[in-house]
CSV table of C-alpha atoms and ligand atoms in Angstrom, one decimal:
chain,number,residue,atom,x,y,z
A,59,MET,CA,0.0,0.0,0.0
A,60,LEU,CA,1.2,3.5,-0.9
A,61,LEU,CA,0.0,6.8,0.4
A,62,SER,CA,0.8,9.9,-1.7
A,63,VAL,CA,0.8,13.2,0.0
A,64,VAL,CA,0.4,16.2,-2.4
A,65,VAL,CA,1.6,19.5,-1.1
A,66,PRO,CA,1.1,22.7,-3.2
A,67,CYS,CA,3.7,25.3,-2.4
A,68,PHE,CA,4.0,28.9,-3.4
A,69,ASN,CA,6.8,30.7,-1.6
A,70,GLU,CA,6.8,28.4,1.3
A,71,GLU,CA,10.6,27.9,1.9
A,72,GLU,CA,10.1,28.1,5.7
A,73,ASN,CA,7.3,25.7,5.7
A,74,VAL,CA,8.7,22.9,3.5
A,75,PRO,CA,11.0,21.3,6.0
A,76,TYR,CA,8.6,22.0,8.9
A,77,PHE,CA,5.8,20.3,7.1
A,78,TYR,CA,8.0,17.2,6.4
A,79,GLU,CA,8.8,17.0,10.1
A,80,GLU,CA,5.2,17.2,11.2
A,81,LEU,CA,4.1,14.6,8.6
A,82,MET,CA,6.8,12.2,9.6
A,83,LYS,CA,5.6,12.2,13.2
A,84,ASN,CA,3.1,9.8,11.8
A,85,GLU,CA,5.9,7.4,10.8
A,86,GLU,CA,4.9,4.8,13.4
A,87,PHE,CA,1.3,5.0,12.2
A,88,PHE,CA,2.4,4.4,8.6
A,89,ALA,CA,4.5,1.5,9.7
A,90,SER,CA,1.7,0.0,11.7
A,91,ARG,CA,-0.4,-0.1,8.6
A,92,GLU,CA,2.6,-1.4,6.5
A,93,MET,CA,2.1,1.6,4.3
A,94,ASP,CA,4.7,3.4,2.2
A,95,VAL,CA,4.6,7.1,1.8
A,96,GLU,CA,5.6,9.5,-1.0
A,97,VAL,CA,5.5,13.3,-0.4
A,98,ILE,CA,5.0,15.2,-3.6
A,99,TYR,CA,5.8,18.9,-3.2
A,100,VAL,CA,4.4,20.9,-6.1
A,101,ASP,CA,6.3,24.1,-6.5
A,102,ASP,CA,3.9,26.6,-8.1
A,103,GLY,CA,6.5,28.9,-9.5
A,104,SER,CA,7.9,30.1,-6.1
A,105,LYS,CA,10.3,33.0,-6.2
A,106,ASP,CA,12.1,32.0,-2.9
A,107,GLY,CA,14.1,29.0,-1.9
A,108,THR,CA,11.2,26.5,-1.9
A,109,VAL,CA,12.8,24.3,-4.6
A,110,ALA,CA,16.1,24.3,-2.9
A,111,GLU,CA,14.5,23.2,0.4
A,112,VAL,CA,12.6,20.4,-1.3
A,113,LYS,CA,15.8,19.2,-3.0
A,114,LYS,CA,17.6,19.1,0.4
A,115,LEU,CA,14.8,16.9,1.7
A,116,ASN,CA,15.0,14.7,-1.4
A,117,GLU,CA,18.7,14.1,-0.8
A,118,LYS,CA,18.0,13.0,2.8
A,119,ASP,CA,14.9,11.0,1.9
A,120,GLY,CA,14.1,9.5,-1.5
A,121,ARG,CA,10.4,9.5,-0.7
A,122,VAL,CA,10.3,13.2,-1.2
A,123,LYS,CA,9.4,14.3,-4.8
A,124,LEU,CA,9.3,17.5,-6.6
A,125,ILE,CA,7.4,19.0,-9.5
A,126,SER,CA,8.3,22.6,-10.2
A,127,PHE,CA,6.2,24.8,-12.5
A,128,SER,CA,7.7,27.2,-15.0
A,129,ARG,CA,5.6,30.0,-13.4
A,130,ASN,CA,2.8,30.5,-10.9
A,131,PHE,CA,-0.2,28.6,-12.3
A,132,GLY,CA,-2.3,28.7,-9.1
A,133,LYS,CA,-3.1,26.2,-6.4
A,134,GLU,CA,-5.7,24.3,-8.5
A,135,ALA,CA,-3.2,23.5,-11.2
A,136,ALA,CA,-0.7,22.4,-8.5
A,137,ILE,CA,-3.2,20.0,-7.0
A,138,TYR,CA,-4.0,18.6,-10.5
A,139,ALA,CA,-0.3,18.1,-11.2
A,140,GLY,CA,0.3,16.4,-7.9
A,141,PHE,CA,-2.6,14.1,-8.4
A,142,GLN,CA,-1.3,13.2,-11.9
A,143,LYS,CA,2.1,12.2,-10.4
A,144,ALA,CA,0.7,10.4,-7.4
A,145,LYS,CA,1.0,6.7,-7.6
A,146,GLY,CA,-0.6,5.9,-4.3
A,147,ASP,CA,-3.6,3.7,-3.5
A,148,TYR,CA,-4.5,6.6,-1.2
A,149,VAL,CA,-3.9,10.2,-2.0
A,150,VAL,CA,-4.1,13.1,0.5
A,151,MET,CA,-3.8,16.7,-0.3
A,152,MET,CA,-2.5,19.2,2.3
A,153,ASP,CA,-1.4,22.8,2.5
A,154,ALA,CA,2.3,23.4,3.2
A,155,ASP,CA,1.6,25.9,5.9
A,156,LEU,CA,0.3,23.2,8.3
A,157,GLN,CA,-3.2,24.6,8.3
A,158,ASP,CA,-4.2,21.1,7.4
A,159,PRO,CA,-2.8,19.2,10.5
A,160,PRO,CA,-1.0,16.0,9.5
A,161,SER,CA,-1.8,14.7,13.0
A,162,LEU,CA,-5.3,14.1,11.8
A,163,LEU,CA,-4.3,11.4,9.3
A,164,PRO,CA,-4.9,8.4,11.7
A,165,THR,CA,-8.4,9.7,12.2
A,166,LEU,CA,-9.0,10.1,8.5
A,167,PHE,CA,-7.8,6.5,7.9
A,168,GLU,CA,-10.2,5.2,10.5
A,169,TYR,CA,-13.1,6.2,8.3
A,170,ILE,CA,-11.4,4.8,5.2
A,171,ASP,CA,-11.3,1.5,7.1
A,172,GLU,CA,-15.0,1.9,7.7
A,173,GLY,CA,-15.5,1.8,4.0
A,174,TYR,CA,-15.7,5.5,3.0
A,175,ASP,CA,-14.2,6.4,-0.4
A,176,SER,CA,-13.1,9.8,0.7
A,177,VAL,CA,-12.7,11.6,4.0
A,178,ALA,CA,-12.9,15.3,3.8
A,179,THR,CA,-12.2,17.9,6.5
A,180,ARG,CA,-14.1,21.0,7.5
A,181,ARG,CA,-13.0,23.7,9.9
A,182,VAL,CA,-15.8,24.5,12.4
A,183,SER,CA,-14.3,27.9,13.4
A,184,ARG,CA,-12.7,30.7,11.5
A,185,LYS,CA,-10.8,32.0,14.4
A,186,GLY,CA,-7.8,34.2,13.4
A,187,GLU,CA,-9.6,35.3,10.3
A,188,PRO,CA,-10.8,38.9,9.7
A,189,PRO,CA,-14.6,39.0,10.6
A,190,ILE,CA,-15.5,40.7,7.3
A,191,ARG,CA,-13.8,37.9,5.4
A,192,SER,CA,-15.7,35.3,7.4
A,193,PHE,CA,-19.0,37.1,6.8
A,194,PHE,CA,-18.5,37.2,3.0
A,195,ALA,CA,-17.3,33.6,2.9
A,196,ARG,CA,-20.5,32.5,4.7
A,197,GLN,CA,-22.7,34.5,2.2
A,198,PHE,CA,-20.8,32.9,-0.7
A,199,TYR,CA,-21.5,29.4,0.5
A,200,LYS,CA,-25.2,30.2,1.1
A,201,LEU,CA,-25.5,31.7,-2.4
A,202,MET,CA,-23.5,28.9,-4.1
A,203,ASN,CA,-25.6,26.2,-2.6
A,204,LYS,CA,-28.8,27.9,-3.7
A,205,ILE,CA,-27.7,28.3,-7.4
A,206,SER,CA,-25.7,25.2,-7.9
A,207,LYS,CA,-26.7,21.6,-7.9
A,208,THR,CA,-23.3,20.6,-6.5
A,209,ASP,CA,-23.0,20.5,-2.8
A,210,ILE,CA,-20.3,22.9,-1.5
A,211,VAL,CA,-19.8,22.7,2.2
A,212,ASP,CA,-19.1,25.8,4.2
A,213,GLY,CA,-15.7,25.7,5.8
A,214,ALA,CA,-14.6,22.8,3.7
A,215,ARG,CA,-10.8,22.6,3.2
A,216,ASP,CA,-9.1,21.0,0.3
A,217,TYR,CA,-7.5,18.6,2.9
A,218,ARG,CA,-8.9,15.2,1.8
A,219,LEU,CA,-7.9,11.6,1.9
A,220,MET,CA,-9.1,9.8,-1.1
A,221,THR,CA,-9.0,6.3,-2.5
A,222,ARG,CA,-7.7,5.6,-6.0
A,223,PRO,CA,-11.1,5.6,-7.7
A,224,VAL,CA,-11.9,9.0,-6.4
A,225,VAL,CA,-8.5,10.4,-7.5
A,226,ASP,CA,-9.1,8.9,-11.0
A,227,ALA,CA,-12.5,10.5,-11.2
A,228,ILE,CA,-11.0,13.9,-10.3
A,229,LEU,CA,-8.2,13.4,-12.9
A,230,ALA,CA,-10.9,12.6,-15.5
A,231,MET,CA,-12.3,16.1,-15.0
A,232,GLY,CA,-9.9,17.8,-17.3
A,233,GLU,CA,-11.3,21.3,-17.2
A,234,TYR,CA,-9.0,24.3,-17.3
A,235,ASN,CA,-11.0,26.5,-14.9
A,236,ARG,CA,-10.7,24.4,-11.8
A,237,PHE,CA,-12.6,24.9,-8.6
A,238,SER,CA,-11.6,22.0,-6.3
A,239,LYS,CA,-14.4,22.4,-3.8
A,240,GLY,CA,-16.9,22.0,-6.6
A,241,ILE,CA,-15.0,19.2,-8.3
A,242,PHE,CA,-14.8,17.2,-5.1
A,243,GLY,CA,-18.5,17.6,-4.6
A,244,TRP,CA,-19.4,16.9,-8.2
A,245,VAL,CA,-17.6,13.5,-8.4
A,246,GLY,CA,-19.7,12.2,-5.5
A,247,PHE,CA,-18.6,8.9,-3.8
A,248,SER,CA,-19.3,8.3,-0.2
A,249,THR,CA,-17.6,11.1,1.8
A,250,LYS,CA,-17.2,11.4,5.6
A,251,TRP,CA,-16.7,14.9,7.0
A,252,VAL,CA,-14.3,15.3,9.8
A,253,GLU,CA,-14.3,18.6,11.7
A,254,PHE,CA,-11.5,20.4,13.3
A,255,GLU,CA,-10.7,23.8,14.8
A,256,ASN,CA,-9.1,26.4,12.5
A,257,VAL,CA,-5.3,26.4,12.8
A,258,GLU,CA,-3.4,29.6,11.8
A,259,ARG,CA,-0.6,29.2,9.3
A,260,VAL,CA,2.8,28.7,11.0
A,261,LYS,CA,5.1,30.8,8.9
A,262,GLY,CA,4.9,33.1,6.0
A,263,GLU,CA,1.8,34.9,4.8
A,264,THR,CA,-1.4,33.9,3.1
A,265,LYS,CA,-1.5,34.3,-0.7
A,266,TRP,CA,-5.1,35.5,-0.6
A,267,ASN,CA,-6.3,39.1,-0.2
A,268,PHE,CA,-9.9,40.1,-0.2
A,269,TRP,CA,-10.1,40.9,-3.9
A,270,GLY,CA,-8.4,37.7,-4.8
A,271,LEU,CA,-10.9,35.7,-2.8
A,272,LEU,CA,-13.8,37.6,-4.4
A,273,MET,CA,-12.6,36.8,-7.9
A,274,TYR,CA,-12.0,33.2,-6.9
A,275,SER,CA,-15.6,33.0,-5.6
A,276,LEU,CA,-17.0,34.4,-8.9
A,277,GLU,CA,-15.0,31.9,-10.8
A,278,GLY,CA,-16.5,29.2,-8.6
A,279,ILE,CA,-19.9,30.4,-9.4
A,280,VAL,CA,-19.3,30.5,-13.1
A,281,ALA,CA,-17.7,27.1,-13.0
A,282,PHE,CA,-20.4,25.3,-11.1
A,283,SER,CA,-23.7,27.2,-11.8
A,284,THR,CA,-25.4,28.5,-14.9
A,285,ALA,CA,-28.1,30.3,-12.8
A,286,PRO,CA,-26.7,33.8,-13.6
A,287,LEU,CA,-27.2,33.1,-17.3
A,288,ALA,CA,-30.9,32.7,-16.7
A,289,LEU,CA,-31.0,36.1,-15.0
A,290,ALA,CA,-31.2,37.9,-18.3
A,291,SER,CA,-34.3,36.1,-19.4
A,292,TYR,CA,-36.0,36.6,-16.0
A,293,LEU,CA,-35.2,40.3,-16.0
A,294,GLY,CA,-36.3,40.5,-19.6
A,295,VAL,CA,-39.7,39.1,-18.8
A,296,LEU,CA,-40.0,41.4,-15.7
A,297,PHE,CA,-39.2,44.5,-17.7
A,298,CYS,CA,-41.6,43.6,-20.6
A,299,PHE,CA,-44.3,43.1,-18.1
A,300,LEU,CA,-43.7,46.5,-16.4
A,301,ALA,CA,-43.5,48.2,-19.8
A,302,PHE,CA,-46.8,46.6,-20.9
A,303,ILE,CA,-48.5,47.9,-17.7
A,304,LEU,CA,-47.0,51.3,-18.3
A,305,ILE,CA,-48.2,51.5,-21.9
A,306,ILE,CA,-51.8,50.7,-20.9
A,307,PHE,CA,-51.6,53.3,-18.1
A,308,ILE,CA,-50.4,56.0,-20.5
A,309,ILE,CA,-52.9,55.3,-23.2
A,310,VAL,CA,-55.8,55.3,-20.7
A,311,ARG,CA,-54.5,58.5,-19.1
A,312,SER,CA,-54.2,60.4,-22.4
A,313,PHE,CA,-57.8,59.3,-23.4
A,314,PHE,CA,-59.4,60.6,-20.2
A,315,TRP,CA,-57.1,63.4,-19.1
A,316,SER,CA,-54.9,65.7,-21.0
A,317,ASP,CA,-51.2,64.9,-20.5
A,318,PRO,CA,-49.6,67.9,-18.7
A,319,THR,CA,-46.1,66.6,-18.1
A,320,PRO,CA,-43.5,66.2,-20.8
A,321,GLY,CA,-42.0,63.5,-18.5
A,322,TRP,CA,-38.5,63.5,-19.9
A,323,GLN,CA,-36.9,63.0,-16.5
A,324,SER,CA,-38.7,59.8,-15.9
A,325,MET,CA,-37.8,58.7,-19.4
A,326,VAL,CA,-34.2,59.2,-18.8
A,327,CYS,CA,-34.4,57.2,-15.5
A,328,ILE,CA,-36.1,54.3,-17.2
A,329,ILE,CA,-33.7,54.2,-20.1
A,330,SER,CA,-30.7,54.3,-17.7
A,331,LEU,CA,-32.1,51.6,-15.6
A,332,VAL,CA,-32.9,49.3,-18.5
A,333,SER,CA,-29.6,49.8,-20.3
A,334,GLY,CA,-27.8,49.2,-17.0
A,335,VAL,CA,-29.6,45.9,-16.7
A,336,GLN,CA,-28.8,45.0,-20.2
A,337,LEU,CA,-25.1,45.7,-19.7
A,338,LEU,CA,-25.1,43.7,-16.6
A,339,CYS,CA,-26.6,40.7,-18.4
A,340,MET,CA,-24.2,41.1,-21.3
A,341,GLY,CA,-21.4,41.1,-18.7
A,342,ILE,CA,-22.6,37.9,-17.2
A,343,MET,CA,-22.7,36.3,-20.6
A,344,GLY,CA,-19.3,37.6,-21.3
A,345,GLN,CA,-18.0,35.9,-18.2
A,346,TYR,CA,-19.3,32.5,-19.4
A,347,LEU,CA,-18.1,33.2,-22.9
A,348,SER,CA,-14.6,34.0,-21.7
A,349,LYS,CA,-14.4,30.8,-19.6
A,350,THR,CA,-15.6,28.8,-22.6
A,351,TYR,CA,-13.0,30.5,-24.7
A,352,LEU,CA,-10.2,29.5,-22.3
A,353,GLU,CA,-11.6,26.0,-22.1
A,354,VAL,CA,-11.8,25.6,-25.9
A,355,LYS,CA,-8.2,26.7,-26.4
A,356,ASN,CA,-7.3,23.5,-24.5
A,357,ARG,CA,-4.1,24.9,-23.2
A,358,PRO,CA,-2.1,22.8,-20.7
A,359,LYS,CA,-3.1,23.5,-17.1
A,360,TYR,CA,0.5,23.9,-16.1
A,361,LEU,CA,4.1,23.6,-17.5
A,362,VAL,CA,6.8,21.7,-15.7
A,363,LYS,CA,10.3,23.1,-15.5
A,364,GLU,CA,11.8,20.4,-13.3
A,365,GLU,CA,10.8,17.1,-11.8
A,366,ILE,CA,12.5,14.9,-9.3
B,402,UDP,N1,-0.6,28.0,-3.1
B,402,UDP,C1,-0.2,27.6,-4.3
B,402,UDP,N2,-0.3,28.5,-5.4
B,402,UDP,C2,-0.8,29.8,-5.2
B,402,UDP,C3,-1.3,30.1,-3.9
B,402,UDP,C4,-1.2,29.3,-2.9
B,402,UDP,O1,0.3,26.5,-4.5
B,402,UDP,O2,-0.8,30.5,-6.2
B,402,UDP,C5,-0.5,27.1,-1.9
B,402,UDP,C6,0.2,27.6,-0.7
B,402,UDP,O3,1.6,27.5,-0.8
B,402,UDP,C7,-0.4,26.8,0.4
B,402,UDP,C8,-1.8,26.6,-0.1
B,402,UDP,O4,-1.8,26.8,-1.5
B,402,UDP,O5,0.3,25.6,0.6
B,402,UDP,C9,-2.8,27.5,0.6
B,402,UDP,O6,-2.4,28.8,0.4
B,402,UDP,P1,-2.6,29.9,1.6
B,402,UDP,O7,-2.2,29.3,2.9
B,402,UDP,O8,-2.0,31.2,1.1
B,402,UDP,O9,-4.2,30.1,1.6
B,402,UDP,P2,-5.2,30.2,2.9
B,402,UDP,O10,-4.8,29.0,3.8
B,402,UDP,O11,-4.9,31.5,3.5
B,402,UDP,O12,-6.5,30.1,2.3
B,403,MG,MG1,-3.0,28.7,4.6
């Protein structure tokens, strides 16, 4: 039996050796299951000494592997690359900053033994996170679950232990615009959720700012819901209806009373409103079109510079 640990790293030189240490505290547990381990660090175009640190580890321990990208392709691409390289019967994906505690692994395996195909983790608290971010994150999950058929769990982390069939299913989803939380939900399989308290990153800084997260959430919506596309037709029907009522009202009024107001102000307001709505709807369609465009180009999801 082999366990592959996939670790996406972007400027994580301080965390690379630290993560290895923490993971290998499970060595006895691995031995007790007669399970080999491979650790696949995926360097996502880091500008610091991440690659050098992984190489150092590799010299000490041949079970450590490296995939290094030619530039930053994003965490989603790094996960995909790691999964492609993973040979394990089980694959687990963890952040390099130890926000996904390796000490949880024995618990995750308990559920695999119970027969689950995949064991996912979810943080129950968001302590250490700015309150505004938590608020918007919650709203995002609420909205997402309303407009998408795929279940996307609030607080879910990408930290997941999977059996081979699940990994193969994820690899079969070859889309360019990847949104892991959606992909994991989409493939299905029996999944057990394990909860843990939020852990703050040990060293370095988060790669996400508010704007980045907002853009990421919009991408998630475009990738896993087509509900916004229907918005144009709903609004269209609504405005037609309103216009129809208005026409009748104006005709009736001009029959029975003379029409004293030229009414240009109200005209301008209505035109601005309706053209605003039209632009919004066109923008939404543009979002989907641009994603389709990228998908159709069929570019590689990442480019490898070096592999060990
Ligand atoms: N990461 C990556 N590529 C990126 C951004 C992040 O591979 O472009 C990795 C990062 O090194 C870390 C994980 O993804 O291992 C999670 O990133 P981070 O801790 O910054 O996100 P947060 O935990 O704050 O959501
Ligand atoms: Mg983190």
